[in-house]
Amino acid sequence: FSLLVQQMSSQSVTTDNGCSNRRRRSVSVEVKKSKFHFVDLAGSERQKRTMAEGERLKEGININKGLLVLGNVISALGDAAKKGSFVPYRDSKLTRLLRGSLGLGGSHETL
């Protein structure tokens, strides 16, 4: 699931107008936003060991595919030699979800 945190702070400043008795009041508002993704990555699902069939087998295949694509995305982003090359964000639902947090945009930082 994703958690969006928004913090708002305001500052009020009152200034005197030197010519008259009027005071001016200005308010500045600063908004900070952060987005956290909590993802259960599970583990690598081996069909032989789990003896999965049907829907459970499909789920295991999708888990493995998502983990593989996530590894490929992180590898493409972290390799200086591949700087500016294609990053396969669209290859799985997991990487599409995490796309903004993994480095697309420029104002993001992955910790």
Short mmCIF file of N, CA and C in Angstrom, two decimals:
data_model
loop_
_atom_site.label_atom_id
_atom_site.label_comp_id
_atom_site.label_asym_id
_atom_site.label_seq_id
_atom_site.Cartn_x
_atom_site.Cartn_y
_atom_site.Cartn_z
N PHE A 1 0.83 -1.17 0.00
CA PHE A 1 0.00 0.00 0.00
C PHE A 1 0.88 1.24 0.00
N SER A 2 0.29 2.36 -0.34
CA SER A 2 1.03 3.62 -0.39
C SER A 2 0.51 4.57 0.68
N LEU A 3 1.40 5.36 1.20
CA LEU A 3 1.06 6.32 2.23
C LEU A 3 1.56 7.68 1.78
N LEU A 4 0.66 8.65 1.68
CA LEU A 4 1.02 10.00 1.28
C LEU A 4 0.99 10.88 2.53
N VAL A 5 2.10 11.52 2.83
CA VAL A 5 2.21 12.39 4.00
C VAL A 5 2.37 13.82 3.50
N GLN A 6 1.55 14.70 4.03
CA GLN A 6 1.61 16.10 3.63
C GLN A 6 1.74 16.96 4.88
N GLN A 7 2.71 17.83 4.89
CA GLN A 7 2.94 18.73 6.03
C GLN A 7 2.82 20.16 5.54
N MET A 8 2.00 20.92 6.23
CA MET A 8 1.81 22.32 5.88
C MET A 8 2.29 23.19 7.04
N SER A 9 3.03 24.23 6.73
CA SER A 9 3.43 25.19 7.75
C SER A 9 3.21 26.58 7.20
N SER A 10 2.79 27.48 8.06
CA SER A 10 2.56 28.85 7.62
C SER A 10 3.29 29.80 8.54
N GLN A 11 3.62 30.94 7.98
CA GLN A 11 4.34 31.96 8.74
C GLN A 11 3.67 33.29 8.43
N SER A 12 3.33 34.01 9.47
CA SER A 12 2.68 35.31 9.32
C SER A 12 3.69 36.41 9.66
N VAL A 13 3.77 37.40 8.79
CA VAL A 13 4.69 38.51 8.98
C VAL A 13 3.90 39.82 8.91
N THR A 14 4.08 40.67 9.91
CA THR A 14 3.42 41.97 9.93
C THR A 14 4.50 43.04 9.77
N THR A 15 4.28 43.93 8.82
CA THR A 15 5.24 45.01 8.58
C THR A 15 4.55 46.36 8.71
N ASP A 16 5.29 47.35 9.17
CA ASP A 16 4.78 48.71 9.27
C ASP A 16 5.04 49.45 7.97
N ASN A 17 4.05 50.25 7.58
CA ASN A 17 4.24 51.12 6.43
C ASN A 17 4.76 52.44 6.97
N GLY A 18 5.92 52.86 6.56
CA GLY A 18 6.57 54.04 7.12
C GLY A 18 5.78 55.33 6.97
N CYS A 19 4.97 55.47 5.92
CA CYS A 19 4.26 56.73 5.65
C CYS A 19 2.96 56.87 6.43
N SER A 20 2.30 55.77 6.69
CA SER A 20 1.00 55.85 7.36
C SER A 20 0.99 54.92 8.56
N ASN A 21 -0.13 54.90 9.22
CA ASN A 21 -0.28 54.04 10.39
C ASN A 21 -0.76 52.63 10.03
N ARG A 22 -0.81 52.33 8.76
CA ARG A 22 -1.29 51.01 8.33
C ARG A 22 -0.20 49.96 8.47
N ARG A 23 -0.64 48.80 8.83
CA ARG A 23 0.27 47.65 8.90
C ARG A 23 -0.14 46.66 7.83
N ARG A 24 0.85 46.02 7.26
CA ARG A 24 0.57 45.00 6.25
C ARG A 24 0.91 43.65 6.83
N ARG A 25 0.05 42.73 6.56
CA ARG A 25 0.26 41.37 7.05
C ARG A 25 0.35 40.44 5.85
N SER A 26 1.39 39.64 5.82
CA SER A 26 1.52 38.66 4.74
C SER A 26 1.70 37.27 5.35
N VAL A 27 1.15 36.31 4.68
CA VAL A 27 1.21 34.93 5.13
C VAL A 27 1.88 34.10 4.06
N SER A 28 2.89 33.33 4.45
CA SER A 28 3.50 32.41 3.50
C SER A 28 3.22 30.98 3.96
N VAL A 29 2.88 30.15 3.02
CA VAL A 29 2.54 28.75 3.31
C VAL A 29 3.52 27.85 2.58
N GLU A 30 4.05 26.87 3.30
CA GLU A 30 4.98 25.91 2.72
C GLU A 30 4.36 24.52 2.86
N VAL A 31 4.35 23.78 1.76
CA VAL A 31 3.78 22.43 1.76
C VAL A 31 4.88 21.44 1.39
N LYS A 32 5.05 20.43 2.20
CA LYS A 32 6.01 19.35 1.92
C LYS A 32 5.23 18.06 1.78
N LYS A 33 5.55 17.30 0.74
CA LYS A 33 4.86 16.02 0.50
C LYS A 33 5.88 14.90 0.41
N SER A 34 5.51 13.76 0.95
CA SER A 34 6.32 12.55 0.84
C SER A 34 5.40 11.39 0.55
N LYS A 35 5.90 10.44 -0.20
CA LYS A 35 5.11 9.26 -0.53
C LYS A 35 5.92 8.03 -0.18
N PHE A 36 5.32 7.15 0.59
CA PHE A 36 5.97 5.91 1.00
C PHE A 36 5.20 4.74 0.40
N HIS A 37 5.94 3.80 -0.18
CA HIS A 37 5.33 2.57 -0.70
C HIS A 37 5.78 1.42 0.18
N PHE A 38 4.81 0.66 0.68
CA PHE A 38 5.11 -0.54 1.45
C PHE A 38 4.69 -1.73 0.59
N VAL A 39 5.67 -2.52 0.20
CA VAL A 39 5.42 -3.62 -0.71
C VAL A 39 5.94 -4.91 -0.10
N ASP A 40 5.09 -5.91 -0.02
CA ASP A 40 5.51 -7.23 0.44
C ASP A 40 6.08 -7.96 -0.76
N LEU A 41 7.40 -8.06 -0.82
CA LEU A 41 8.05 -8.67 -1.98
C LEU A 41 8.04 -10.18 -1.93
N ALA A 42 7.61 -10.75 -0.82
CA ALA A 42 7.56 -12.20 -0.66
C ALA A 42 8.93 -12.79 -0.96
N GLY A 43 8.94 -14.01 -1.38
CA GLY A 43 10.20 -14.66 -1.71
C GLY A 43 10.10 -15.30 -3.06
N SER A 44 11.16 -15.80 -3.51
CA SER A 44 11.17 -16.51 -4.78
C SER A 44 10.33 -17.78 -4.62
N GLU A 45 9.41 -17.96 -5.51
CA GLU A 45 8.51 -19.11 -5.43
C GLU A 45 8.99 -20.21 -6.38
N ARG A 46 9.38 -21.33 -5.83
CA ARG A 46 9.81 -22.47 -6.65
C ARG A 46 8.65 -23.45 -6.77
N GLN A 47 8.26 -23.72 -7.99
CA GLN A 47 7.11 -24.59 -8.23
C GLN A 47 7.37 -26.00 -7.74
N LYS A 48 8.57 -26.50 -7.93
CA LYS A 48 8.88 -27.87 -7.50
C LYS A 48 8.77 -28.02 -5.99
N ARG A 49 9.23 -27.02 -5.26
CA ARG A 49 9.23 -27.11 -3.81
C ARG A 49 7.84 -26.91 -3.22
N THR A 50 7.06 -25.96 -3.79
CA THR A 50 5.75 -25.66 -3.23
C THR A 50 4.65 -26.57 -3.77
N MET A 51 4.92 -27.24 -4.87
CA MET A 51 3.93 -28.10 -5.53
C MET A 51 2.65 -27.33 -5.85
N ALA A 52 2.81 -26.07 -6.20
CA ALA A 52 1.66 -25.20 -6.49
C ALA A 52 1.01 -25.59 -7.81
N GLU A 53 -0.30 -25.41 -7.86
CA GLU A 53 -1.08 -25.68 -9.07
C GLU A 53 -2.14 -24.61 -9.22
N GLY A 54 -2.63 -24.43 -10.43
CA GLY A 54 -3.74 -23.53 -10.68
C GLY A 54 -3.42 -22.07 -10.38
N GLU A 55 -4.32 -21.44 -9.63
CA GLU A 55 -4.18 -20.01 -9.31
C GLU A 55 -2.93 -19.73 -8.48
N ARG A 56 -2.60 -20.63 -7.57
CA ARG A 56 -1.42 -20.43 -6.74
C ARG A 56 -0.14 -20.47 -7.59
N LEU A 57 -0.12 -21.31 -8.61
CA LEU A 57 1.02 -21.37 -9.53
C LEU A 57 1.14 -20.07 -10.31
N LYS A 58 0.01 -19.54 -10.80
CA LYS A 58 0.03 -18.27 -11.53
C LYS A 58 0.52 -17.13 -10.63
N GLU A 59 0.10 -17.14 -9.38
CA GLU A 59 0.53 -16.12 -8.43
C GLU A 59 2.04 -16.20 -8.21
N GLY A 60 2.57 -17.41 -8.07
CA GLY A 60 4.01 -17.59 -7.90
C GLY A 60 4.79 -17.11 -9.11
N ILE A 61 4.27 -17.37 -10.29
CA ILE A 61 4.92 -16.92 -11.52
C ILE A 61 4.95 -15.39 -11.57
N ASN A 62 3.83 -14.75 -11.20
CA ASN A 62 3.78 -13.29 -11.20
C ASN A 62 4.71 -12.68 -10.16
N ILE A 63 4.84 -13.32 -8.99
CA ILE A 63 5.78 -12.85 -7.97
C ILE A 63 7.20 -12.90 -8.51
N ASN A 64 7.56 -14.01 -9.11
CA ASN A 64 8.91 -14.15 -9.67
C ASN A 64 9.18 -13.14 -10.78
N LYS A 65 8.18 -12.92 -11.64
CA LYS A 65 8.34 -11.97 -12.73
C LYS A 65 8.53 -10.56 -12.17
N GLY A 66 7.73 -10.19 -11.18
CA GLY A 66 7.85 -8.87 -10.58
C GLY A 66 9.21 -8.64 -9.94
N LEU A 67 9.71 -9.66 -9.23
CA LEU A 67 11.03 -9.54 -8.60
C LEU A 67 12.14 -9.44 -9.64
N LEU A 68 12.03 -10.22 -10.72
CA LEU A 68 13.03 -10.17 -11.79
C LEU A 68 13.06 -8.79 -12.44
N VAL A 69 11.88 -8.26 -12.76
CA VAL A 69 11.81 -6.95 -13.41
C VAL A 69 12.30 -5.85 -12.47
N LEU A 70 11.96 -5.95 -11.17
CA LEU A 70 12.45 -4.97 -10.21
C LEU A 70 13.98 -4.97 -10.17
N GLY A 71 14.56 -6.15 -10.19
CA GLY A 71 16.02 -6.27 -10.24
C GLY A 71 16.60 -5.65 -11.50
N ASN A 72 15.93 -5.87 -12.64
CA ASN A 72 16.38 -5.29 -13.91
C ASN A 72 16.31 -3.76 -13.88
N VAL A 73 15.24 -3.22 -13.30
CA VAL A 73 15.08 -1.77 -13.22
C VAL A 73 16.16 -1.16 -12.34
N ILE A 74 16.37 -1.75 -11.16
CA ILE A 74 17.39 -1.25 -10.25
C ILE A 74 18.78 -1.35 -10.88
N SER A 75 19.02 -2.42 -11.60
CA SER A 75 20.30 -2.60 -12.29
C SER A 75 20.49 -1.53 -13.36
N ALA A 76 19.44 -1.27 -14.14
CA ALA A 76 19.53 -0.26 -15.20
C ALA A 76 19.73 1.14 -14.62
N LEU A 77 19.10 1.42 -13.48
CA LEU A 77 19.25 2.74 -12.87
C LEU A 77 20.61 2.92 -12.19
N GLY A 78 21.16 1.84 -11.67
CA GLY A 78 22.40 1.93 -10.91
C GLY A 78 23.66 1.80 -11.73
N ASP A 79 23.56 1.34 -12.95
CA ASP A 79 24.74 1.12 -13.79
C ASP A 79 25.11 2.40 -14.53
N ALA A 80 26.27 2.94 -14.21
CA ALA A 80 26.72 4.19 -14.83
C ALA A 80 26.91 4.04 -16.33
N ALA A 81 27.28 2.85 -16.78
CA ALA A 81 27.50 2.61 -18.21
C ALA A 81 26.19 2.67 -19.00
N LYS A 82 25.07 2.38 -18.33
CA LYS A 82 23.77 2.38 -18.99
C LYS A 82 23.01 3.69 -18.76
N LYS A 83 23.69 4.72 -18.29
CA LYS A 83 23.06 6.00 -17.99
C LYS A 83 22.32 6.53 -19.20
N GLY A 84 21.02 6.80 -19.03
CA GLY A 84 20.22 7.31 -20.13
C GLY A 84 19.63 6.24 -21.03
N SER A 85 19.89 4.97 -20.74
CA SER A 85 19.35 3.90 -21.58
C SER A 85 17.94 3.53 -21.12
N PHE A 86 17.34 2.62 -21.81
CA PHE A 86 15.97 2.19 -21.53
C PHE A 86 15.88 1.52 -20.16
N VAL A 87 14.87 1.90 -19.38
CA VAL A 87 14.60 1.29 -18.08
C VAL A 87 13.23 0.61 -18.18
N PRO A 88 13.15 -0.70 -17.94
CA PRO A 88 11.92 -1.46 -18.19
C PRO A 88 10.85 -1.32 -17.10
N TYR A 89 10.40 -0.09 -16.82
CA TYR A 89 9.38 0.12 -15.80
C TYR A 89 8.06 -0.59 -16.13
N ARG A 90 7.71 -0.67 -17.40
CA ARG A 90 6.39 -1.15 -17.80
C ARG A 90 6.28 -2.67 -17.87
N ASP A 91 7.34 -3.38 -17.50
CA ASP A 91 7.33 -4.83 -17.63
C ASP A 91 6.58 -5.56 -16.52
N SER A 92 6.25 -4.88 -15.43
CA SER A 92 5.45 -5.53 -14.37
C SER A 92 4.64 -4.49 -13.62
N LYS A 93 3.59 -4.94 -12.96
CA LYS A 93 2.74 -4.04 -12.18
C LYS A 93 3.52 -3.42 -11.03
N LEU A 94 4.41 -4.19 -10.43
CA LEU A 94 5.20 -3.71 -9.31
C LEU A 94 6.06 -2.51 -9.70
N THR A 95 6.77 -2.62 -10.81
CA THR A 95 7.65 -1.53 -11.22
C THR A 95 6.86 -0.33 -11.75
N ARG A 96 5.67 -0.58 -12.31
CA ARG A 96 4.82 0.53 -12.71
C ARG A 96 4.37 1.31 -11.48
N LEU A 97 4.03 0.61 -10.43
CA LEU A 97 3.60 1.23 -9.18
C LEU A 97 4.74 2.04 -8.55
N LEU A 98 5.94 1.50 -8.57
CA LEU A 98 7.09 2.13 -7.92
C LEU A 98 7.86 3.08 -8.84
N ARG A 99 7.38 3.27 -10.05
CA ARG A 99 8.09 4.04 -11.07
C ARG A 99 8.54 5.42 -10.58
N GLY A 100 7.65 6.16 -9.96
CA GLY A 100 8.00 7.49 -9.48
C GLY A 100 9.02 7.47 -8.36
N SER A 101 9.00 6.44 -7.55
CA SER A 101 9.92 6.35 -6.43
C SER A 101 11.28 5.79 -6.82
N LEU A 102 11.36 5.12 -7.93
CA LEU A 102 12.62 4.50 -8.35
C LEU A 102 13.52 5.42 -9.15
N GLY A 103 13.05 6.61 -9.48
CA GLY A 103 13.96 7.53 -10.14
C GLY A 103 13.42 8.22 -11.36
N LEU A 104 12.18 7.98 -11.74
CA LEU A 104 11.63 8.68 -12.90
C LEU A 104 11.23 10.08 -12.47
N GLY A 105 11.71 11.07 -13.10
CA GLY A 105 11.32 12.44 -12.78
C GLY A 105 12.50 13.34 -12.53
N GLY A 106 13.29 13.05 -11.54
CA GLY A 106 14.43 13.89 -11.25
C GLY A 106 14.35 14.53 -9.89
N SER A 107 13.14 14.71 -9.35
CA SER A 107 13.02 15.30 -8.03
C SER A 107 12.87 14.22 -6.97
N HIS A 108 13.08 12.98 -7.34
CA HIS A 108 12.92 11.86 -6.42
C HIS A 108 14.28 11.36 -5.97
N GLU A 109 14.30 10.82 -4.78
CA GLU A 109 15.52 10.24 -4.26
C GLU A 109 15.18 8.89 -3.66
N THR A 110 15.86 7.86 -4.10
CA THR A 110 15.64 6.52 -3.58
C THR A 110 16.66 6.26 -2.49
N LEU A 111 16.18 5.92 -1.31
CA LEU A 111 17.08 5.68 -0.18
C LEU A 111 17.34 4.21 -0.02
#
